[in-house]
Short mmCIF file of C-alpha atoms in Angstrom, two decimals:
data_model
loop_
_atom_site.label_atom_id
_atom_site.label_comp_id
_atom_site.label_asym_id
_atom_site.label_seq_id
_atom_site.Cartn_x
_atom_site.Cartn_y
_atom_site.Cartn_z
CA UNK A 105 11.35 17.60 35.40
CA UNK A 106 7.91 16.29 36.91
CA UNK A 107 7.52 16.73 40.25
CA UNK A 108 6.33 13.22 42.30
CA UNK A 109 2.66 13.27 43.22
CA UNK A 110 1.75 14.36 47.16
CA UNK A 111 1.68 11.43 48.12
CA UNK A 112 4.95 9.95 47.00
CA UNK A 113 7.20 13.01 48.01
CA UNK A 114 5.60 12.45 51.31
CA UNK A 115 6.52 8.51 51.35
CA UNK A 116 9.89 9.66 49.45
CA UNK A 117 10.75 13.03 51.67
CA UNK A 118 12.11 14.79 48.74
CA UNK A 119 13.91 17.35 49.97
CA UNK A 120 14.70 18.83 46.37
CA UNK A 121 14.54 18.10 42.79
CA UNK A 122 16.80 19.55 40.56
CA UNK A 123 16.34 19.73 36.79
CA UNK A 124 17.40 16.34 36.14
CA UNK A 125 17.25 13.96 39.42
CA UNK A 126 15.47 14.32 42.77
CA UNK A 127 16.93 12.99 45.95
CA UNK A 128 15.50 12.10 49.40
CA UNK A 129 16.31 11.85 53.01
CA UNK A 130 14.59 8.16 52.79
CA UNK A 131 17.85 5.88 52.27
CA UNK A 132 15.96 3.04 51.73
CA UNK A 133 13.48 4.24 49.20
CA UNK A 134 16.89 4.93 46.79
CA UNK A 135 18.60 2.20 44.21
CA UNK A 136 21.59 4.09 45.09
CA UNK A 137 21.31 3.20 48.64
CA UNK A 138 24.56 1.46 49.18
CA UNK A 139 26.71 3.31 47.04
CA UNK A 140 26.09 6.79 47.91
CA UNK A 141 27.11 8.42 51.14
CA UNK A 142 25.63 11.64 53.30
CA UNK A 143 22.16 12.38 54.38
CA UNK A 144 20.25 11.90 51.15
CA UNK A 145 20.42 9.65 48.13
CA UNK A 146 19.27 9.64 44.61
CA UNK A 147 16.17 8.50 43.65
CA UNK A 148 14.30 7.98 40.11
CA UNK A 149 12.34 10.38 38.60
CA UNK A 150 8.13 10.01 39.72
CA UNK A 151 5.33 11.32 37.19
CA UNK A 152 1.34 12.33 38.22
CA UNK A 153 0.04 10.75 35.02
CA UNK A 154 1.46 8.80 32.09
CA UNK A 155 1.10 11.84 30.20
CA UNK A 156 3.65 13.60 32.03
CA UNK A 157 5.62 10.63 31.21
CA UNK A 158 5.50 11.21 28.19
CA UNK A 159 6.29 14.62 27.83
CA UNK A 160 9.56 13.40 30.12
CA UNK A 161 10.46 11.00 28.13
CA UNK A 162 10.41 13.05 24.25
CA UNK A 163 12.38 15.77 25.91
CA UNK A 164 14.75 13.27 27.50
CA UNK A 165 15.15 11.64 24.29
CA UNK A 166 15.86 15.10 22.08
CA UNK A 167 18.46 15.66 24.67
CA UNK A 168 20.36 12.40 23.92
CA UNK A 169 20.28 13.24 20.42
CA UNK A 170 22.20 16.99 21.33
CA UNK A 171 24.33 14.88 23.99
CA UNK A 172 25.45 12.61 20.92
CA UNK A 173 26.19 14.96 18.71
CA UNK A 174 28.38 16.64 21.45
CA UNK A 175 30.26 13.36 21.52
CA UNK A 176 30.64 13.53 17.60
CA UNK A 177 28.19 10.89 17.06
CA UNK A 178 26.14 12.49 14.25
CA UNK A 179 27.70 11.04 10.98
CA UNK A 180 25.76 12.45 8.13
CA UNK A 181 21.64 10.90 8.08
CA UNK A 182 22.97 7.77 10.32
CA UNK A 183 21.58 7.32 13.43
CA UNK A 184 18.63 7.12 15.15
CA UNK A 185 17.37 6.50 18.56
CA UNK A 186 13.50 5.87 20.41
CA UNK A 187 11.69 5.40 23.41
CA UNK A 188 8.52 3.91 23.50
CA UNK A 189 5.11 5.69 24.33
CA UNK A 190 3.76 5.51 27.79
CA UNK A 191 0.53 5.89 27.03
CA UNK A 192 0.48 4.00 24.18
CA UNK A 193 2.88 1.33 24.95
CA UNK A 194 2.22 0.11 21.16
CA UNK A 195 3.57 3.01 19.74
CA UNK A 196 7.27 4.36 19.88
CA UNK A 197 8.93 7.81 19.31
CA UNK A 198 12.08 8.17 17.25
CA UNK A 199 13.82 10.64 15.17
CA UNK A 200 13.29 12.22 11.37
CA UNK A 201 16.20 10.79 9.50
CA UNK A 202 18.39 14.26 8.33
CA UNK A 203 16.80 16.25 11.46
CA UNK A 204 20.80 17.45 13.20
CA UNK A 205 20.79 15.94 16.10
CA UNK A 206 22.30 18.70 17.64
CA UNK A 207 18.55 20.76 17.27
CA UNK A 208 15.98 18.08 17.89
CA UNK A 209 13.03 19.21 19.88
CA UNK A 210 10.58 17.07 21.49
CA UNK A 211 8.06 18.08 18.86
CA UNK A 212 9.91 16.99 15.71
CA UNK A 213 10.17 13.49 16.83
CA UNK A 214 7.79 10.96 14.98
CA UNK A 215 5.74 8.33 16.49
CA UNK A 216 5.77 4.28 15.07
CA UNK A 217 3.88 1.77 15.45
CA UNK A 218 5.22 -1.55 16.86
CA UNK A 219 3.52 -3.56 15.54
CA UNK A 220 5.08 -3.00 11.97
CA UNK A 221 6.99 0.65 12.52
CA UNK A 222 4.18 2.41 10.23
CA UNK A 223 4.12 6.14 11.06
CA UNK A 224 0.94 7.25 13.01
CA UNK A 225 1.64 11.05 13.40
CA UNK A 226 4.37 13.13 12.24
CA UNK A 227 4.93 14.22 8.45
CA UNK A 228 8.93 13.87 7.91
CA UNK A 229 10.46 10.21 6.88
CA UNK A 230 12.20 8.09 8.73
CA UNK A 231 14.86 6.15 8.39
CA UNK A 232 13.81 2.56 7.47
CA UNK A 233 16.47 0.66 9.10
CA UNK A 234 14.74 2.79 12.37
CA UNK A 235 11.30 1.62 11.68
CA UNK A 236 12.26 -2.55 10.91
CA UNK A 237 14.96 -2.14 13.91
CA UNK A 238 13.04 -0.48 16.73
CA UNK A 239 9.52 -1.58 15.53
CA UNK A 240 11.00 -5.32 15.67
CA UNK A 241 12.93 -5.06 19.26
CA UNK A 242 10.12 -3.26 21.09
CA UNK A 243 7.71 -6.45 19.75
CA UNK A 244 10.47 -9.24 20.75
CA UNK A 245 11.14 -7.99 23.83
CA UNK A 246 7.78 -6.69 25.91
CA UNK A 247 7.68 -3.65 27.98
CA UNK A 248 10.66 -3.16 30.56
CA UNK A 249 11.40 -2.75 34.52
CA UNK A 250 8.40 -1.10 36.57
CA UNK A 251 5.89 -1.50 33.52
CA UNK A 252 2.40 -3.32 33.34
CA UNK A 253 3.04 -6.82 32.41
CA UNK A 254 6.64 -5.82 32.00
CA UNK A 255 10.04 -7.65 33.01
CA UNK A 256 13.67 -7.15 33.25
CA UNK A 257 14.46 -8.27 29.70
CA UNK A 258 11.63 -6.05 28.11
CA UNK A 259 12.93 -2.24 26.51
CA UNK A 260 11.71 0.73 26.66
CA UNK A 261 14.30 2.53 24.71
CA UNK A 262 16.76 2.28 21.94
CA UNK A 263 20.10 3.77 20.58
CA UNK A 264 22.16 3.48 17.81
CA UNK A 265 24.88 5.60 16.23
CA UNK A 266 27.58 5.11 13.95
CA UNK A 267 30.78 6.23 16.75
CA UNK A 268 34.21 5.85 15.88
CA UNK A 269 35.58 2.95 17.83
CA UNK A 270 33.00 0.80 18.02
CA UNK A 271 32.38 0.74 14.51
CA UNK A 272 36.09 -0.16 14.26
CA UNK A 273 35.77 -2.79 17.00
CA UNK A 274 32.51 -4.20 15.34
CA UNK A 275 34.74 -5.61 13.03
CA UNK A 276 37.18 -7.74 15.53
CA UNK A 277 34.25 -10.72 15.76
CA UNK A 278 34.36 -10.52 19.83
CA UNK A 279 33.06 -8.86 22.84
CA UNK A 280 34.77 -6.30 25.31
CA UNK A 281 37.98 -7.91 27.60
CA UNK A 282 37.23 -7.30 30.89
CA UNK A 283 40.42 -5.29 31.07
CA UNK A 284 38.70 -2.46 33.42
CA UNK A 285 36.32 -1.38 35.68
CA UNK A 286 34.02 0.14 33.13
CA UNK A 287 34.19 -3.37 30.63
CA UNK A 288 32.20 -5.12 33.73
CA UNK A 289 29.01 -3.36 33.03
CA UNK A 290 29.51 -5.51 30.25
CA UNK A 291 29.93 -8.60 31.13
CA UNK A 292 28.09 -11.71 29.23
CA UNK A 293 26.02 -9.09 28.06
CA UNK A 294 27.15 -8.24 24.56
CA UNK A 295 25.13 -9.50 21.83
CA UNK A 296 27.28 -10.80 18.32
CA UNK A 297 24.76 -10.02 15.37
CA UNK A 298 26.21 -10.85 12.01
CA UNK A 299 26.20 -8.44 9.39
CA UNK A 300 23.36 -9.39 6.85
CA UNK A 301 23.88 -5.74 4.76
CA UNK A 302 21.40 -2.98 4.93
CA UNK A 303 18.67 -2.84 7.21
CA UNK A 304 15.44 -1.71 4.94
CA UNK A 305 12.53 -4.22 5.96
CA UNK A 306 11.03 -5.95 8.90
CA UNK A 307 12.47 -9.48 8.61
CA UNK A 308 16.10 -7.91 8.70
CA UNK A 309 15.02 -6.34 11.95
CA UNK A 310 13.70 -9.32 13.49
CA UNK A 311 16.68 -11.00 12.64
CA UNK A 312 18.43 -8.85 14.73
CA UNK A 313 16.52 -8.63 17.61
CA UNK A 314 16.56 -12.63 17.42
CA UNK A 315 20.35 -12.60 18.71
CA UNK A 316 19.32 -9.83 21.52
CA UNK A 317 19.19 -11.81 24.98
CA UNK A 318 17.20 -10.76 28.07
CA UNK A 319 19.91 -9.49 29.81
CA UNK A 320 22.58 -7.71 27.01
CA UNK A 321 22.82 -4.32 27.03
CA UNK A 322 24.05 -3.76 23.54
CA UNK A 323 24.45 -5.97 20.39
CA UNK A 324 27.41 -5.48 18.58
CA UNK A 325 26.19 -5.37 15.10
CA UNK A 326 29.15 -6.61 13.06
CA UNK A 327 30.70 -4.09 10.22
CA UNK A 328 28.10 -1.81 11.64
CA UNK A 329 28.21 -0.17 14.59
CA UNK A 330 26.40 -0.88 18.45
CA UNK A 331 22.67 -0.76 19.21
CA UNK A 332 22.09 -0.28 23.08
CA UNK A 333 19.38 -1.27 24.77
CA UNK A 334 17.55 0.69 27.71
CA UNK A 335 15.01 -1.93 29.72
CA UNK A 336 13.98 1.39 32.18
CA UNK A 337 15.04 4.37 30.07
CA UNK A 338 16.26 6.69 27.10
CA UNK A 339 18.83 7.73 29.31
CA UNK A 340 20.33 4.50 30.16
CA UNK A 341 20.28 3.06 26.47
CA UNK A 342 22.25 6.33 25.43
CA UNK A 343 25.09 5.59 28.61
CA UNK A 344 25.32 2.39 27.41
CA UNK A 345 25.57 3.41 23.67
CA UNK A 346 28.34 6.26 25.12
CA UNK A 347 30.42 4.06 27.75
CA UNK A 348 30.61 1.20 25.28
CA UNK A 349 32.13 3.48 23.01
CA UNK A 350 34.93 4.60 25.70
CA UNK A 351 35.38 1.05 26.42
CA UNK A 352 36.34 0.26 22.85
CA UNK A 353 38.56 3.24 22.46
CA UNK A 354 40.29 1.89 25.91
CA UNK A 355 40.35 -1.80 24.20
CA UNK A 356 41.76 -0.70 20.57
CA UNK A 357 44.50 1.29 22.78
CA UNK A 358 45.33 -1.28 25.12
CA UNK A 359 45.04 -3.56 22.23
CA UNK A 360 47.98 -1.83 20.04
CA UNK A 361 50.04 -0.83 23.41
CA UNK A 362 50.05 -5.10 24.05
CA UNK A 363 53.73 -5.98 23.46
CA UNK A 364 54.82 -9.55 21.80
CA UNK A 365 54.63 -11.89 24.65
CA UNK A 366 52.68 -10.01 27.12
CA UNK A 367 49.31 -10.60 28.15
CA UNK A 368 46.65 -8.58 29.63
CA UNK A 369 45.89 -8.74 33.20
CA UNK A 370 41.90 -9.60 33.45
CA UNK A 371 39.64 -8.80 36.32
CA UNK A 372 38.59 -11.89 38.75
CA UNK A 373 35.24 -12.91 37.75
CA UNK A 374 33.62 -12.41 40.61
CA UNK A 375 34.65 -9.37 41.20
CA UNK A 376 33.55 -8.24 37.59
CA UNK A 377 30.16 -9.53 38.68
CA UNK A 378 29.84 -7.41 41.71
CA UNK A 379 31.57 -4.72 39.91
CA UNK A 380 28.53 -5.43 37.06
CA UNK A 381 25.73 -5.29 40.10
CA UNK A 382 27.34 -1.84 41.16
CA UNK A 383 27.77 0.04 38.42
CA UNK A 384 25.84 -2.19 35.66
CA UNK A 385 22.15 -1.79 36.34
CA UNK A 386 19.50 0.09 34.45
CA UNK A 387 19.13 2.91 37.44
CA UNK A 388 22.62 3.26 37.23
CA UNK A 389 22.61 3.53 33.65
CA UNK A 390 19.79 6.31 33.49
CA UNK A 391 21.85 8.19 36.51
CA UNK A 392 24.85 7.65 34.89
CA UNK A 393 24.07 10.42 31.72
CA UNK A 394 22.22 12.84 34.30
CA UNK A 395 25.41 15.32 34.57
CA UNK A 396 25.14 15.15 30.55
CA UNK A 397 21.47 15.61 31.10
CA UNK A 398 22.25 18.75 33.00
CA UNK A 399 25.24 20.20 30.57
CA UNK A 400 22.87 19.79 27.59
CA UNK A 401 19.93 22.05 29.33
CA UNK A 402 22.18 24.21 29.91
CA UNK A 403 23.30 24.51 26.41
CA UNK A 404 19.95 24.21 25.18
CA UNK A 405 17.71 27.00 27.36
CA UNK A 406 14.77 25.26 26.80
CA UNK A 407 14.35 24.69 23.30
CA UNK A 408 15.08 21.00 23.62
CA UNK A 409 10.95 21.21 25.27
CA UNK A 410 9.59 22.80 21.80
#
């Protein structure tokens, strides 16, 4: 984990950094201001130069593929998942299709142009729905939160797995019921994408990204599976990707529990908006997978950083 420059640990008063979050004594300075309690609060991670960034961001990102596969998301050569480059914001970094995601390092990962998804360094293939996908949403959309020329609906990270529920739900033709807490991270902020078969060039991938809003977090890719966006990080695109799939499973239960005549009891809308402002935004998202972070470096001792 970088630590933050002098001068921001002084404006910051980090007190400690663990190995995957620091915290601070400066309430104000945290996102997690209002919904923490104690003497410190969470803040987000700080780098010297956008080459430590980088080297942040690849190890982050071959820890969400372990953290996957721990959830069972690995099914066969499906699946792949990116973040773009920091120091070359027109490049992006994503997996080698048959690599097990449970033994990706940060130096088997390849790295894609945006422009078209060409590969500029690394040897292995990669899948080619990755390439006309990622390539595709990283041009739509811009760079994300906190970047240079960047905004709230650009992304700086991408995920996309074939899990068990929400493969089965991407066939229902309709977004999550806000039926609990955890659906209102959701809310207006599923994408519907039509299923248009295989995904093998660029125009299929811009096609996708077309139905992507500013503002969704994932697009349910019909007969498919989910693709999650992350506007700030690799580690809130993979929450997304992994709460969306524990909605689902909640939705298909609650779904076949519903008896003939009975109707589900919805949440008020606005308080699934504040519930979406608490526990729906992109720092949340990123803190959300940091006790997975932590498990999976754990089981890893390192070799994740190879």
């Amino acid at each position: 984990m970088p630590v933050p420059t002098s001068s921001l640990r002084n404006a910051f008063r980090t007190i400690n950094v663990s190995s995957n979050f620091p915290f601070t004594q400066n309430i104000a300075a945290s996102p997690f201001a209002n919904i923490q309690r104690g003497k410190t609060r969470t803040i987000m991670p700080t780098f010297s130069s956008l080459e430590a960034e980088r080297v942040y961001r690849k190890e982050h990102l071959a820890l969400v593929f372990r953290i996957l596969h721990r959830f069972g998301f690995a099914e066969g050569v499906a699946g792949h998942c990116s973040v773009r480059d920091p120091v070359q914001p027109d490049k992006f970094w994503v997996n080698p299709q048959g690599k097990s995601f449970a033994r990706m390092r940060q130096s088997d990962l390849i790295q894609c142009r945006v422009e078209d998804g060409e590969i500029v360094e690394g040897e292995l293939p990669v899948d080619a729905s990755a390439t006309s996908i990622h390539s595709q949403m990283y041009k739509a959309a811009g760079r994300g939160i906190g970047q240079e020329g960047g905004s709230e609906g650009g992304v700086e990270s991408l995920v996309h797995v074939h899990s068990p529920y929400t493969k089965a739900f991407s066939a229902l033709n309709r977004t999550l019921d806000m039926i609990s807490q955890d659906a209102c991270a959701f809310y207006n902020q599923q994408a519907l994408v039509p299923f248009a078969g295989g995904v093998f060039d660029n125009q299929e991938g811009a096609r996708i990204a077309s139905f992507i809003g500013p503002h969704d977090k994932v697009a349910i890719l019909q007969n498919h599976g989910l693709l999650s966006v992350g506007r700030l990080s690799i580690d809130e695109a993979a929450w997304w990707q992994i709460n969306f799939e524990m909605c689902a499973k909640a939705q298909i239960l609650a779904d076949s529990a519903l008896r003939p005549g009975e109707k589900f009891v919805f949440a008020q809308e606005q308080n699934i908006l504040d519930t979406r402002e608490e526990i729906g935004s992109p720092e949340m998202g990123w803190f959300c997978l940091s006790a997975y972070v932590e498990d999976e470096e754990w089981h890893s001792k390192g070799e994740h950083k190879l």
